[in-house]
Short mmCIF file of N, CA, C and O in Angstrom, two decimals:
data_model
loop_
_atom_site.label_atom_id
_atom_site.label_comp_id
_atom_site.label_asym_id
_atom_site.label_seq_id
_atom_site.Cartn_x
_atom_site.Cartn_y
_atom_site.Cartn_z
N UNK F 11 -15.67 -18.09 8.87
CA UNK F 11 -14.61 -18.82 8.40
C UNK F 11 -13.25 -18.06 9.05
O UNK F 11 -13.08 -16.76 9.01
N UNK F 12 -12.43 -18.74 9.58
CA UNK F 12 -11.08 -18.28 10.10
C UNK F 12 -10.20 -18.04 8.96
O UNK F 12 -10.00 -18.85 8.00
N UNK F 13 -9.45 -16.99 8.99
CA UNK F 13 -8.46 -16.64 8.04
C UNK F 13 -7.25 -16.28 8.75
O UNK F 13 -7.27 -15.86 9.92
N UNK F 14 -6.13 -16.21 8.04
CA UNK F 14 -4.84 -15.68 8.66
C UNK F 14 -4.87 -14.37 8.97
O UNK F 14 -4.41 -13.90 10.05
N UNK F 15 -5.62 -13.43 8.16
CA UNK F 15 -5.74 -12.00 8.42
C UNK F 15 -7.15 -11.76 9.02
O UNK F 15 -8.10 -11.90 8.35
N UNK F 16 -7.12 -11.38 10.31
CA UNK F 16 -8.30 -11.15 10.99
C UNK F 16 -8.48 -9.60 11.05
O UNK F 16 -7.65 -8.95 11.60
N UNK F 17 -9.60 -9.01 10.42
CA UNK F 17 -9.66 -7.69 10.32
C UNK F 17 -9.66 -6.97 11.81
O UNK F 17 -9.18 -5.81 11.92
N UNK F 18 -10.00 -7.70 12.82
CA UNK F 18 -9.88 -7.13 14.16
C UNK F 18 -8.53 -6.88 14.60
O UNK F 18 -8.29 -6.07 15.55
N UNK F 19 -7.60 -7.64 14.03
CA UNK F 19 -6.16 -7.38 14.39
C UNK F 19 -5.67 -6.03 14.12
O UNK F 19 -4.67 -5.52 14.79
N UNK F 20 -6.27 -5.36 13.12
CA UNK F 20 -5.78 -3.99 12.74
C UNK F 20 -5.72 -2.97 14.00
O UNK F 20 -5.00 -2.29 14.13
N UNK F 21 -6.80 -3.24 14.89
CA UNK F 21 -6.94 -2.42 16.04
C UNK F 21 -5.86 -2.71 17.02
O UNK F 21 -5.62 -1.91 17.92
N UNK F 22 -5.08 -3.81 16.86
CA UNK F 22 -3.94 -4.07 17.76
C UNK F 22 -2.57 -3.59 17.21
O UNK F 22 -1.54 -3.91 17.77
N UNK F 23 -2.63 -2.87 16.14
CA UNK F 23 -1.34 -2.46 15.44
C UNK F 23 -0.38 -1.70 16.40
O UNK F 23 0.87 -1.93 16.35
N UNK F 24 -0.95 -0.87 17.27
CA UNK F 24 0.02 -0.11 18.23
C UNK F 24 0.73 -1.10 19.14
O UNK F 24 1.76 -0.60 19.75
N UNK F 25 0.25 -2.29 19.29
CA UNK F 25 1.01 -3.23 20.20
C UNK F 25 2.44 -3.55 19.71
O UNK F 25 3.27 -4.10 20.38
N UNK F 26 2.78 -3.26 18.46
CA UNK F 26 4.07 -3.53 17.98
C UNK F 26 5.06 -2.80 18.61
O UNK F 26 6.22 -3.01 18.55
N UNK F 27 4.60 -1.71 19.43
CA UNK F 27 5.46 -0.83 20.11
C UNK F 27 6.01 -1.40 21.47
O UNK F 27 7.05 -0.98 22.02
N UNK F 28 5.39 -2.46 21.91
CA UNK F 28 5.71 -2.98 23.27
C UNK F 28 7.05 -3.33 23.42
O UNK F 28 7.62 -3.10 24.54
N UNK F 29 7.73 -3.93 22.54
CA UNK F 29 9.04 -4.38 22.83
C UNK F 29 10.13 -3.49 22.11
O UNK F 29 11.33 -3.69 22.30
N UNK F 30 9.76 -2.47 21.38
CA UNK F 30 10.66 -1.48 20.91
C UNK F 30 9.99 -0.14 20.81
O UNK F 30 9.76 0.37 19.74
N UNK F 31 9.71 0.37 22.00
CA UNK F 31 8.86 1.70 21.97
C UNK F 31 9.52 2.83 21.37
O UNK F 31 8.92 3.64 20.66
N UNK F 32 10.83 3.01 21.45
CA UNK F 32 11.55 4.08 20.83
C UNK F 32 11.38 3.98 19.26
O UNK F 32 11.13 4.95 18.56
N UNK F 33 11.70 2.79 18.66
CA UNK F 33 11.62 2.65 17.26
C UNK F 33 10.13 2.84 16.78
O UNK F 33 9.89 3.50 15.69
N UNK F 34 9.17 2.37 17.60
CA UNK F 34 7.83 2.41 17.18
C UNK F 34 7.37 3.90 17.08
O UNK F 34 6.74 4.36 16.31
N UNK F 35 7.78 4.58 18.24
CA UNK F 35 7.40 5.94 18.42
C UNK F 35 7.96 6.84 17.22
O UNK F 35 7.22 7.73 16.72
N UNK F 36 9.18 6.50 16.77
CA UNK F 36 9.77 7.25 15.70
C UNK F 36 8.95 6.92 14.41
O UNK F 36 8.75 7.83 13.53
N UNK F 37 8.69 5.68 14.16
CA UNK F 37 7.89 5.20 13.11
C UNK F 37 6.55 5.91 13.01
O UNK F 37 6.19 6.51 11.98
N UNK F 38 5.87 5.78 14.07
CA UNK F 38 4.43 6.36 14.14
C UNK F 38 4.48 7.96 13.97
O UNK F 38 3.65 8.52 13.42
N UNK F 39 5.49 8.62 14.49
CA UNK F 39 5.63 10.07 14.29
C UNK F 39 5.85 10.35 12.87
O UNK F 39 5.25 11.33 12.36
N UNK F 40 6.75 9.57 12.19
CA UNK F 40 7.03 9.75 10.74
C UNK F 40 5.73 9.56 10.05
O UNK F 40 5.42 10.38 9.16
N UNK F 41 5.12 8.44 10.27
CA UNK F 41 3.83 8.01 9.57
C UNK F 41 2.80 9.20 9.68
O UNK F 41 2.19 9.48 8.65
N UNK F 42 2.64 9.66 10.82
CA UNK F 42 1.61 10.68 11.12
C UNK F 42 1.91 11.99 10.42
O UNK F 42 1.17 12.69 9.83
N UNK F 43 3.33 12.31 10.34
CA UNK F 43 3.65 13.56 9.57
C UNK F 43 3.46 13.33 8.11
O UNK F 43 3.04 14.25 7.37
N UNK F 44 3.77 12.12 7.57
CA UNK F 44 3.61 11.85 6.18
C UNK F 44 2.14 12.02 5.71
O UNK F 44 1.90 12.58 4.62
N UNK F 45 1.24 11.65 6.59
CA UNK F 45 -0.23 11.64 6.18
C UNK F 45 -0.91 12.91 6.54
O UNK F 45 -2.06 13.04 6.30
N UNK F 46 -0.09 13.86 7.22
CA UNK F 46 -0.70 15.24 7.43
C UNK F 46 -0.87 16.10 6.13
O UNK F 46 -0.18 15.79 5.20
N UNK F 47 -1.81 16.89 6.18
CA UNK F 47 -1.93 17.80 5.04
C UNK F 47 -0.68 18.46 4.71
O UNK F 47 0.05 18.90 5.55
N UNK F 48 -0.27 18.53 3.32
CA UNK F 48 0.92 19.19 2.95
C UNK F 48 0.77 19.70 1.58
O UNK F 48 -0.28 20.20 1.20
N UNK F 49 1.63 19.37 0.73
CA UNK F 49 1.53 19.60 -0.80
C UNK F 49 0.30 18.86 -1.29
O UNK F 49 -0.28 19.34 -2.28
N UNK F 50 0.10 17.69 -0.83
CA UNK F 50 -0.90 16.85 -1.17
C UNK F 50 -2.02 16.99 0.00
O UNK F 50 -1.62 16.97 1.19
N UNK F 51 -3.30 16.81 -0.35
CA UNK F 51 -4.24 16.75 0.68
C UNK F 51 -4.34 15.33 1.39
O UNK F 51 -3.74 14.54 0.87
N UNK F 52 -4.97 15.36 2.51
CA UNK F 52 -5.14 14.06 3.21
C UNK F 52 -5.86 13.10 2.30
O UNK F 52 -5.63 11.95 2.26
N UNK F 53 -6.84 13.66 1.56
CA UNK F 53 -7.64 12.81 0.69
C UNK F 53 -6.72 12.21 -0.42
O UNK F 53 -6.97 11.06 -0.68
N UNK F 54 -5.97 12.99 -1.06
CA UNK F 54 -5.05 12.50 -2.07
C UNK F 54 -4.10 11.44 -1.53
O UNK F 54 -3.87 10.40 -2.14
N UNK F 55 -3.50 11.74 -0.35
CA UNK F 55 -2.69 10.82 0.29
C UNK F 55 -3.35 9.45 0.57
O UNK F 55 -2.70 8.39 0.39
N UNK F 56 -4.55 9.52 0.99
CA UNK F 56 -5.27 8.27 1.30
C UNK F 56 -5.57 7.51 -0.07
O UNK F 56 -5.47 6.21 -0.02
N UNK F 57 -5.76 8.15 -1.17
CA UNK F 57 -6.00 7.42 -2.39
C UNK F 57 -4.65 6.87 -2.82
O UNK F 57 -4.66 5.69 -3.32
N UNK F 58 -3.55 7.53 -2.68
CA UNK F 58 -2.23 6.89 -2.93
C UNK F 58 -1.94 5.73 -2.13
O UNK F 58 -1.47 4.63 -2.60
N UNK F 59 -2.22 5.89 -0.87
CA UNK F 59 -2.01 4.82 0.09
C UNK F 59 -2.88 3.53 -0.25
O UNK F 59 -2.42 2.38 -0.30
N UNK F 60 -4.14 3.77 -0.75
CA UNK F 60 -4.99 2.63 -1.02
C UNK F 60 -4.43 1.95 -2.35
O UNK F 60 -4.39 0.70 -2.30
N UNK F 61 -3.90 2.59 -3.30
CA UNK F 61 -3.26 2.18 -4.43
C UNK F 61 -2.09 1.25 -4.10
O UNK F 61 -1.93 0.12 -4.56
N UNK F 62 -1.23 1.82 -3.32
CA UNK F 62 0.00 1.19 -2.81
C UNK F 62 -0.38 -0.07 -1.99
O UNK F 62 0.23 -1.12 -2.26
N UNK F 63 -1.41 0.00 -1.21
CA UNK F 63 -1.80 -1.12 -0.31
C UNK F 63 -2.20 -2.34 -1.23
O UNK F 63 -1.86 -3.39 -0.97
N UNK F 64 -2.77 -2.02 -2.40
CA UNK F 64 -3.10 -3.14 -3.34
C UNK F 64 -1.86 -3.67 -3.97
O UNK F 64 -1.72 -4.88 -4.12
N UNK F 65 -0.97 -2.80 -4.20
CA UNK F 65 0.36 -3.28 -4.87
C UNK F 65 1.13 -4.19 -3.94
O UNK F 65 1.62 -5.21 -4.42
N UNK F 66 1.14 -3.84 -2.64
CA UNK F 66 1.94 -4.62 -1.69
C UNK F 66 1.06 -5.68 -1.20
O UNK F 66 1.55 -6.52 -0.28
N UNK F 67 -0.31 -5.72 -1.51
CA UNK F 67 -1.17 -6.80 -1.13
C UNK F 67 -1.30 -6.90 0.40
O UNK F 67 -1.25 -8.02 0.95
N UNK F 68 -1.45 -5.79 1.04
CA UNK F 68 -1.65 -5.82 2.44
C UNK F 68 -3.17 -5.61 2.85
O UNK F 68 -3.79 -4.58 2.64
N UNK F 69 -3.80 -6.71 3.25
CA UNK F 69 -5.26 -6.67 3.55
C UNK F 69 -5.60 -5.72 4.63
O UNK F 69 -6.69 -4.98 4.59
N UNK F 70 -4.68 -5.52 5.69
CA UNK F 70 -4.92 -4.54 6.72
C UNK F 70 -4.93 -3.08 6.23
O UNK F 70 -5.73 -2.26 6.44
N UNK F 71 -3.95 -2.90 5.29
CA UNK F 71 -3.84 -1.61 4.69
C UNK F 71 -5.07 -1.31 3.74
O UNK F 71 -5.54 -0.20 3.74
N UNK F 72 -5.39 -2.29 2.97
CA UNK F 72 -6.56 -2.10 2.10
C UNK F 72 -7.86 -1.75 2.87
O UNK F 72 -8.53 -0.77 2.54
N UNK F 73 -8.00 -2.34 4.00
CA UNK F 73 -9.11 -2.11 4.86
C UNK F 73 -8.92 -0.67 5.46
O UNK F 73 -9.94 0.21 5.35
N UNK F 74 -7.86 -0.40 5.98
CA UNK F 74 -7.63 0.93 6.66
C UNK F 74 -7.81 2.03 5.60
O UNK F 74 -8.43 3.06 5.87
N UNK F 75 -7.21 1.95 4.44
CA UNK F 75 -7.28 3.02 3.38
C UNK F 75 -8.48 3.08 2.69
O UNK F 75 -8.84 4.17 2.15
N UNK F 76 -9.26 2.00 2.55
CA UNK F 76 -10.55 2.09 1.99
C UNK F 76 -11.39 3.05 2.89
O UNK F 76 -12.06 3.89 2.43
N UNK F 77 -11.33 2.77 4.13
CA UNK F 77 -12.16 3.50 5.20
C UNK F 77 -11.60 5.00 5.12
O UNK F 77 -12.52 5.91 5.28
N UNK F 78 -10.38 5.17 5.13
CA UNK F 78 -9.82 6.52 5.03
C UNK F 78 -10.23 7.30 3.99
O UNK F 78 -10.55 8.50 3.97
N UNK F 79 -10.14 6.63 2.69
CA UNK F 79 -10.66 7.34 1.50
C UNK F 79 -12.10 7.76 1.55
O UNK F 79 -12.42 8.82 1.25
N UNK F 80 -12.90 6.86 1.98
CA UNK F 80 -14.41 7.15 2.21
C UNK F 80 -14.54 8.32 3.19
O UNK F 80 -15.35 9.19 2.96
N UNK F 81 -13.83 8.23 4.32
CA UNK F 81 -14.03 9.28 5.36
C UNK F 81 -13.52 10.64 4.84
O UNK F 81 -14.02 11.63 5.23
N UNK F 82 -12.54 10.70 3.94
CA UNK F 82 -12.02 11.87 3.44
C UNK F 82 -12.70 12.39 2.21
O UNK F 82 -12.31 13.35 1.54
N UNK F 83 -13.73 11.77 1.74
CA UNK F 83 -14.61 12.21 0.60
C UNK F 83 -14.38 11.61 -0.67
O UNK F 83 -14.99 12.05 -1.62
N UNK F 84 -13.70 10.55 -0.73
CA UNK F 84 -13.45 9.81 -2.12
C UNK F 84 -14.66 8.99 -2.37
O UNK F 84 -15.31 8.51 -1.43
N UNK F 85 -14.86 8.82 -3.64
CA UNK F 85 -15.99 7.90 -3.92
C UNK F 85 -15.36 6.66 -4.65
O UNK F 85 -14.27 6.63 -5.01
N UNK F 86 -16.18 5.59 -4.74
CA UNK F 86 -15.75 4.34 -5.22
C UNK F 86 -15.05 4.42 -6.56
O UNK F 86 -14.08 3.63 -6.93
N UNK F 87 -15.49 5.28 -7.46
CA UNK F 87 -14.99 5.40 -8.80
C UNK F 87 -13.56 5.90 -8.80
O UNK F 87 -12.63 5.29 -9.46
N UNK F 88 -13.23 6.87 -7.89
CA UNK F 88 -11.92 7.38 -7.75
C UNK F 88 -11.03 6.31 -7.06
O UNK F 88 -9.84 6.16 -7.54
N UNK F 89 -11.49 5.65 -6.13
CA UNK F 89 -10.74 4.52 -5.46
C UNK F 89 -10.38 3.36 -6.51
O UNK F 89 -9.22 3.04 -6.47
N UNK F 90 -11.34 3.08 -7.21
CA UNK F 90 -11.19 2.10 -8.23
C UNK F 90 -10.10 2.44 -9.36
O UNK F 90 -9.26 1.69 -9.61
N UNK F 91 -10.17 3.70 -9.77
CA UNK F 91 -9.20 4.19 -10.68
C UNK F 91 -7.74 4.20 -10.12
O UNK F 91 -6.80 3.96 -10.73
N UNK F 92 -7.69 4.64 -8.81
CA UNK F 92 -6.40 4.64 -8.18
C UNK F 92 -5.87 3.29 -8.12
O UNK F 92 -4.54 3.03 -8.31
N UNK F 93 -6.65 2.23 -7.80
CA UNK F 93 -6.11 0.84 -7.82
C UNK F 93 -5.70 0.40 -9.15
O UNK F 93 -4.69 -0.19 -9.36
N UNK F 94 -6.44 0.86 -10.28
CA UNK F 94 -6.07 0.48 -11.60
C UNK F 94 -4.71 1.24 -12.05
O UNK F 94 -3.88 0.57 -12.75
N UNK F 95 -4.49 2.35 -11.51
CA UNK F 95 -3.21 3.04 -11.84
C UNK F 95 -2.09 2.20 -11.22
O UNK F 95 -1.04 1.93 -11.85
N UNK F 96 -2.33 1.82 -9.95
CA UNK F 96 -1.16 0.96 -9.28
C UNK F 96 -1.07 -0.33 -10.06
O UNK F 96 0.10 -0.82 -10.11
N UNK F 97 -2.09 -0.93 -10.49
CA UNK F 97 -2.04 -2.24 -11.18
C UNK F 97 -1.27 -2.09 -12.53
O UNK F 97 -0.52 -2.90 -12.79
N UNK F 98 -1.55 -0.95 -13.19
CA UNK F 98 -0.91 -0.78 -14.49
C UNK F 98 0.59 -0.55 -14.29
O UNK F 98 1.33 -1.07 -15.03
N UNK F 99 0.98 0.15 -13.22
CA UNK F 99 2.44 0.35 -12.93
C UNK F 99 3.04 -0.91 -12.47
O UNK F 99 4.14 -1.28 -13.01
N UNK F 100 2.44 -1.69 -11.65
CA UNK F 100 2.86 -3.00 -11.12
C UNK F 100 3.07 -4.02 -12.33
O UNK F 100 4.04 -4.68 -12.53
N UNK F 101 2.00 -4.05 -13.16
CA UNK F 101 1.99 -4.88 -14.38
C UNK F 101 3.10 -4.51 -15.34
O UNK F 101 3.90 -5.35 -15.86
N UNK F 102 3.25 -3.21 -15.53
CA UNK F 102 4.24 -2.61 -16.51
C UNK F 102 5.63 -3.05 -15.99
O UNK F 102 6.56 -3.35 -16.71
N UNK F 103 5.87 -2.86 -14.74
CA UNK F 103 7.13 -3.07 -14.12
C UNK F 103 7.46 -4.58 -14.21
O UNK F 103 8.60 -4.94 -14.38
N UNK F 104 6.56 -5.45 -14.09
CA UNK F 104 6.78 -6.84 -14.36
C UNK F 104 7.06 -7.16 -15.83
O UNK F 104 7.96 -7.86 -16.21
N UNK F 105 6.26 -6.55 -16.68
CA UNK F 105 6.35 -6.72 -18.06
C UNK F 105 7.69 -6.37 -18.75
O UNK F 105 8.22 -6.96 -19.51
N UNK F 106 8.16 -5.19 -18.24
CA UNK F 106 9.36 -4.64 -18.82
C UNK F 106 10.60 -5.53 -18.48
O UNK F 106 11.58 -5.33 -19.28
N UNK F 107 10.49 -6.30 -17.53
CA UNK F 107 11.51 -7.31 -17.24
C UNK F 107 11.65 -8.31 -18.43
O UNK F 107 12.70 -9.00 -18.44
N UNK F 108 10.69 -8.33 -19.17
CA UNK F 108 10.79 -9.22 -20.42
C UNK F 108 11.91 -8.82 -21.21
O UNK F 108 12.51 -9.65 -22.01
N UNK F 109 12.30 -7.56 -21.20
CA UNK F 109 13.53 -7.12 -22.02
C UNK F 109 14.76 -7.88 -21.56
O UNK F 109 15.49 -8.36 -22.44
N UNK F 110 14.88 -8.09 -20.29
CA UNK F 110 16.06 -8.84 -19.72
C UNK F 110 15.93 -10.32 -20.19
O UNK F 110 16.89 -10.86 -20.62
N UNK F 111 14.77 -10.78 -20.05
CA UNK F 111 14.60 -12.28 -20.44
C UNK F 111 14.96 -12.43 -21.89
O UNK F 111 15.66 -13.34 -22.24
N UNK F 112 14.51 -11.45 -22.76
CA UNK F 112 14.67 -11.63 -24.23
C UNK F 112 16.23 -11.50 -24.53
O UNK F 112 16.79 -12.16 -25.40
N UNK F 113 16.92 -10.43 -23.77
CA UNK F 113 18.30 -10.35 -23.95
C UNK F 113 19.18 -11.57 -23.68
O UNK F 113 19.99 -12.06 -24.40
N UNK F 114 18.68 -12.19 -22.59
CA UNK F 114 19.52 -13.47 -22.12
C UNK F 114 19.13 -14.64 -23.08
O UNK F 114 19.99 -15.39 -23.49
N UNK F 115 17.85 -14.75 -23.39
CA UNK F 115 17.52 -15.82 -24.27
C UNK F 115 18.18 -15.72 -25.57
O UNK F 115 18.64 -16.69 -26.19
N UNK F 116 18.21 -14.49 -26.18
CA UNK F 116 18.81 -14.23 -27.42
C UNK F 116 20.34 -14.54 -27.41
O UNK F 116 20.92 -15.08 -28.29
N UNK F 117 20.97 -14.18 -26.20
CA UNK F 117 22.47 -14.30 -26.12
C UNK F 117 22.62 -15.88 -26.06
O UNK F 117 23.60 -16.49 -26.67
N UNK F 118 21.83 -16.63 -25.28
CA UNK F 118 22.12 -18.03 -25.10
C UNK F 118 21.72 -18.86 -26.26
O UNK F 118 22.19 -19.99 -26.42
N UNK F 119 20.82 -18.27 -27.08
CA UNK F 119 20.41 -19.01 -28.27
C UNK F 119 21.39 -18.96 -29.40
O UNK F 119 21.29 -19.70 -30.43
N UNK F 120 22.41 -18.10 -29.28
CA UNK F 120 23.35 -18.05 -30.34
C UNK F 120 24.24 -19.16 -30.55
O UNK F 120 24.62 -19.98 -30.14
#
């Protein structure tokens, strides 16, 4: 079945540099530095990236960071828990806006 997101397209990501090589070079240098071992391990960073990928709903990122997590030694339970953490934060961030809705509704109902 054809879909808008073709997993094979992920392999063409570097092609975004064709028309703006300087900007792409800066982005990829930054990206590589961010994901290098630092205060957080590469494994921890991959788990964070997987959770964020679900939050921003990027199928390419979900594919890439699922693979990265497995390659760096994470197991499915850890990966699933990371996704649940992101889901809880995203859900909470949506739900807390109900405070604004209630304030406006109460003000207009007076």
